[in-house]
Amino acid sequence: MGIILEHLLNVKDQKGAGYLVLIDPDKQDIESASKLASLSAEADVDALLVGSSFLMSDKFDPMVQSIKQASGLPVIISPGASNHISRYADAILFLSLISGRNPEFLIGEHVKAAPMIKRYGIEAIPTGYMLIEGGICTSVQFISATMPIPRDKTDIAVAHAIAGELLGMKMIYLECGSGAVQSVPNEIISAVKEQITIPLIVGGGIVNPKEAGEKVRAGADFIVTGNVLEKSGNASLMREFASVIHSTI
């Protein structure tokens, strides 16, 4: 088991659930990303995700380096494509978009990225990524050319999650996408959690700490927030998220 995955599992065991903050390099410059990273460290965030569905920025590598230096937290890439790699990252969620049928995001992009990941010695965490309908067409839905799982099709979501675990994934990530107007339904979270034994990450459309707590009670092991902090991010809001996520049973 890798060091970062072990860290995440320890967080889950010790705190009940973990809090991950997503920094989008297309929505932050290096200075603002570093400031957000520093605030995250002060606010009891457990790890930082860095990634975008598209990646317009040409400063990905220096941004990851700056985020790492500013926070001291584990920095994990949440990639949208094979070129979203940085030698300064501690780990990468090796995402397979198992809810879709686009071969590029099931294996194609992985083959392109694998040699560089190995060369840099970045810890890869195989993760089954499942896109859930979030009320709008999100960037990840458009870029990946895949259909999200309908919000009322719990059985379909469960079957995909089980398949992900049987394929050897180390985590399952239920996501509505950046900017989603609705978050993953609690019914889907609970049903998936009952059927898998690996950690469950939930993100997209979570707008306040109360909602985050509901996701943890439903079965989420890790909560991801991104847009809500970019729009109104401050240390006190992150502390409130962390407190609720870590204390919810």
PDB file of N, CA and C in Angstrom, residues 95-135:
ATOM      1  N   LEU A  95      -7.811   7.779 -12.226  1.00  0.00           N
ATOM      2  CA  LEU A  95      -9.262   7.718 -12.403  1.00  0.00           C
ATOM      3  C   LEU A  95      -9.657   6.956 -13.656  1.00  0.00           C
ATOM      4  N   SER A  96     -10.525   5.969 -13.473  1.00  0.00           N
ATOM      5  CA  SER A  96     -11.199   5.325 -14.599  1.00  0.00           C
ATOM      6  C   SER A  96     -12.663   5.731 -14.548  1.00  0.00           C
ATOM      7  N   LEU A  97     -13.137   6.364 -15.622  1.00  0.00           N
ATOM      8  CA  LEU A  97     -14.520   6.852 -15.660  1.00  0.00           C
ATOM      9  C   LEU A  97     -15.455   5.677 -15.940  1.00  0.00           C
ATOM     10  N   ILE A  98     -15.698   4.891 -14.888  1.00  0.00           N
ATOM     11  CA  ILE A  98     -16.416   3.629 -15.058  1.00  0.00           C
ATOM     12  C   ILE A  98     -17.911   3.808 -15.283  1.00  0.00           C
ATOM     13  N   SER A  99     -18.430   5.012 -15.067  1.00  0.00           N
ATOM     14  CA  SER A  99     -19.850   5.247 -15.351  1.00  0.00           C
ATOM     15  C   SER A  99     -20.086   5.490 -16.834  1.00  0.00           C
ATOM     16  N   GLY A 100     -19.020   5.745 -17.590  1.00  0.00           N
ATOM     17  CA  GLY A 100     -19.143   6.028 -19.017  1.00  0.00           C
ATOM     18  C   GLY A 100     -18.652   4.875 -19.867  1.00  0.00           C
ATOM     19  N   ARG A 101     -18.730   5.070 -21.169  1.00  0.00           N
ATOM     20  CA  ARG A 101     -18.310   4.024 -22.108  1.00  0.00           C
ATOM     21  C   ARG A 101     -17.305   4.563 -23.121  1.00  0.00           C
ATOM     22  N   ASN A 102     -16.670   5.678 -22.776  1.00  0.00           N
ATOM     23  CA  ASN A 102     -15.653   6.253 -23.643  1.00  0.00           C
ATOM     24  C   ASN A 102     -14.319   5.571 -23.333  1.00  0.00           C
ATOM     25  N   PRO A 103     -13.767   4.800 -24.269  1.00  0.00           N
ATOM     26  CA  PRO A 103     -12.551   4.036 -23.983  1.00  0.00           C
ATOM     27  C   PRO A 103     -11.357   4.905 -23.619  1.00  0.00           C
ATOM     28  N   GLU A 104     -11.342   6.154 -24.084  1.00  0.00           N
ATOM     29  CA  GLU A 104     -10.217   7.029 -23.748  1.00  0.00           C
ATOM     30  C   GLU A 104     -10.117   7.262 -22.248  1.00  0.00           C
ATOM     31  N   PHE A 105     -11.271   7.309 -21.563  1.00  0.00           N
ATOM     32  CA  PHE A 105     -11.262   7.590 -20.131  1.00  0.00           C
ATOM     33  C   PHE A 105     -11.417   6.318 -19.291  1.00  0.00           C
ATOM     34  N   LEU A 106     -11.438   5.188 -19.968  1.00  0.00           N
ATOM     35  CA  LEU A 106     -11.392   3.895 -19.287  1.00  0.00           C
ATOM     36  C   LEU A 106      -9.976   3.322 -19.295  1.00  0.00           C
ATOM     37  N   ILE A 107      -9.217   3.572 -20.375  1.00  0.00           N
ATOM     38  CA  ILE A 107      -7.856   3.038 -20.474  1.00  0.00           C
ATOM     39  C   ILE A 107      -6.934   3.905 -21.333  1.00  0.00           C
ATOM     40  N   GLY A 108      -7.469   4.602 -22.329  1.00  0.00           N
ATOM     41  CA  GLY A 108      -6.633   5.318 -23.292  1.00  0.00           C
ATOM     42  C   GLY A 108      -5.731   6.369 -22.656  1.00  0.00           C
ATOM     43  N   GLU A 109      -6.297   7.274 -21.860  1.00  0.00           N
ATOM     44  CA  GLU A 109      -5.512   8.317 -21.220  1.00  0.00           C
ATOM     45  C   GLU A 109      -4.539   7.736 -20.195  1.00  0.00           C
ATOM     46  N   HIS A 110      -4.911   6.623 -19.608  1.00  0.00           N
ATOM     47  CA  HIS A 110      -4.065   5.977 -18.596  1.00  0.00           C
ATOM     48  C   HIS A 110      -2.769   5.468 -19.216  1.00  0.00           C
ATOM     49  N   VAL A 111      -2.889   4.885 -20.405  1.00  0.00           N
ATOM     50  CA  VAL A 111      -1.709   4.368 -21.104  1.00  0.00           C
ATOM     51  C   VAL A 111      -0.746   5.508 -21.433  1.00  0.00           C
ATOM     52  N   LYS A 112      -1.292   6.648 -21.837  1.00  0.00           N
ATOM     53  CA  LYS A 112      -0.448   7.803 -22.159  1.00  0.00           C
ATOM     54  C   LYS A 112       0.262   8.341 -20.915  1.00  0.00           C
ATOM     55  N   ALA A 113      -0.435   8.327 -19.790  1.00  0.00           N
ATOM     56  CA  ALA A 113       0.116   8.921 -18.567  1.00  0.00           C
ATOM     57  C   ALA A 113       1.039   7.984 -17.809  1.00  0.00           C
ATOM     58  N   ALA A 114       0.860   6.668 -17.960  1.00  0.00           N
ATOM     59  CA  ALA A 114       1.555   5.693 -17.116  1.00  0.00           C
ATOM     60  C   ALA A 114       3.078   5.828 -17.123  1.00  0.00           C
ATOM     61  N   PRO A 115       3.733   5.963 -18.279  1.00  0.00           N
ATOM     62  CA  PRO A 115       5.198   6.053 -18.248  1.00  0.00           C
ATOM     63  C   PRO A 115       5.715   7.239 -17.435  1.00  0.00           C
ATOM     64  N   MET A 116       5.041   8.394 -17.543  1.00  0.00           N
ATOM     65  CA  MET A 116       5.489   9.568 -16.812  1.00  0.00           C
ATOM     66  C   MET A 116       5.244   9.414 -15.315  1.00  0.00           C
ATOM     67  N   ILE A 117       4.104   8.821 -14.951  1.00  0.00           N
ATOM     68  CA  ILE A 117       3.815   8.574 -13.537  1.00  0.00           C
ATOM     69  C   ILE A 117       4.886   7.681 -12.927  1.00  0.00           C
ATOM     70  N   LYS A 118       5.253   6.656 -13.674  1.00  0.00           N
ATOM     71  CA  LYS A 118       6.290   5.739 -13.197  1.00  0.00           C
ATOM     72  C   LYS A 118       7.646   6.429 -13.124  1.00  0.00           C
ATOM     73  N   ARG A 119       7.954   7.224 -14.126  1.00  0.00           N
ATOM     74  CA  ARG A 119       9.251   7.918 -14.171  1.00  0.00           C
ATOM     75  C   ARG A 119       9.401   8.878 -12.999  1.00  0.00           C
ATOM     76  N   TYR A 120       8.336   9.583 -12.661  1.00  0.00           N
ATOM     77  CA  TYR A 120       8.382  10.555 -11.573  1.00  0.00           C
ATOM     78  C   TYR A 120       8.222   9.904 -10.199  1.00  0.00           C
ATOM     79  N   GLY A 121       7.807   8.641 -10.167  1.00  0.00           N
ATOM     80  CA  GLY A 121       7.611   7.965  -8.887  1.00  0.00           C
ATOM     81  C   GLY A 121       6.395   8.458  -8.131  1.00  0.00           C
ATOM     82  N   ILE A 122       5.375   8.902  -8.857  1.00  0.00           N
ATOM     83  CA  ILE A 122       4.151   9.386  -8.222  1.00  0.00           C
ATOM     84  C   ILE A 122       3.290   8.186  -7.805  1.00  0.00           C
ATOM     85  N   GLU A 123       2.809   8.209  -6.585  1.00  0.00           N
ATOM     86  CA  GLU A 123       1.947   7.119  -6.116  1.00  0.00           C
ATOM     87  C   GLU A 123       0.605   7.167  -6.848  1.00  0.00           C
ATOM     88  N   ALA A 124       0.253   6.072  -7.497  1.00  0.00           N
ATOM     89  CA  ALA A 124      -1.022   5.995  -8.218  1.00  0.00           C
ATOM     90  C   ALA A 124      -2.054   5.273  -7.357  1.00  0.00           C
ATOM     91  N   ILE A 125      -3.221   5.885  -7.227  1.00  0.00           N
ATOM     92  CA  ILE A 125      -4.314   5.291  -6.453  1.00  0.00           C
ATOM     93  C   ILE A 125      -5.447   4.978  -7.430  1.00  0.00           C
ATOM     94  N   PRO A 126      -5.583   3.714  -7.862  1.00  0.00           N
ATOM     95  CA  PRO A 126      -6.649   3.352  -8.803  1.00  0.00           C
ATOM     96  C   PRO A 126      -8.027   3.674  -8.217  1.00  0.00           C
ATOM     97  N   THR A 127      -8.789   4.482  -8.940  1.00  0.00           N
ATOM     98  CA  THR A 127     -10.054   4.987  -8.416  1.00  0.00           C
ATOM     99  C   THR A 127     -11.143   4.875  -9.475  1.00  0.00           C
ATOM    100  N   GLY A 128     -12.252   4.282  -9.110  1.00  0.00           N
ATOM    101  CA  GLY A 128     -13.402   4.200  -9.988  1.00  0.00           C
ATOM    102  C   GLY A 128     -14.204   5.489  -9.910  1.00  0.00           C
ATOM    103  N   TYR A 129     -14.184   6.258 -10.993  1.00  0.00           N
ATOM    104  CA  TYR A 129     -14.814   7.579 -11.038  1.00  0.00           C
ATOM    105  C   TYR A 129     -16.192   7.452 -11.669  1.00  0.00           C
ATOM    106  N   MET A 130     -17.212   7.886 -10.938  1.00  0.00           N
ATOM    107  CA  MET A 130     -18.588   7.742 -11.403  1.00  0.00           C
ATOM    108  C   MET A 130     -19.267   9.105 -11.444  1.00  0.00           C
ATOM    109  N   LEU A 131     -19.683   9.492 -12.619  1.00  0.00           N
ATOM    110  CA  LEU A 131     -20.359  10.770 -12.803  1.00  0.00           C
ATOM    111  C   LEU A 131     -21.859  10.589 -12.589  1.00  0.00           C
ATOM    112  N   ILE A 132     -22.398  11.369 -11.648  1.00  0.00           N
ATOM    113  CA  ILE A 132     -23.824  11.326 -11.317  1.00  0.00           C
ATOM    114  C   ILE A 132     -24.483  12.616 -11.796  1.00  0.00           C
ATOM    115  N   GLU A 133     -25.672  12.501 -12.347  1.00  0.00           N
ATOM    116  CA  GLU A 133     -26.392  13.671 -12.850  1.00  0.00           C
ATOM    117  C   GLU A 133     -26.478  14.758 -11.777  1.00  0.00           C
ATOM    118  N   GLY A 134     -26.050  15.989 -12.151  1.00  0.00           N
ATOM    119  CA  GLY A 134     -26.006  17.072 -11.173  1.00  0.00           C
ATOM    120  C   GLY A 134     -26.844  18.279 -11.532  1.00  0.00           C
ATOM    121  N   GLY A 135     -27.773  18.126 -12.454  1.00  0.00           N
ATOM    122  CA  GLY A 135     -28.699  19.212 -12.759  1.00  0.00           C
ATOM    123  C   GLY A 135     -28.327  20.055 -13.962  1.00  0.00           C
TER     124      GLY A 135
END
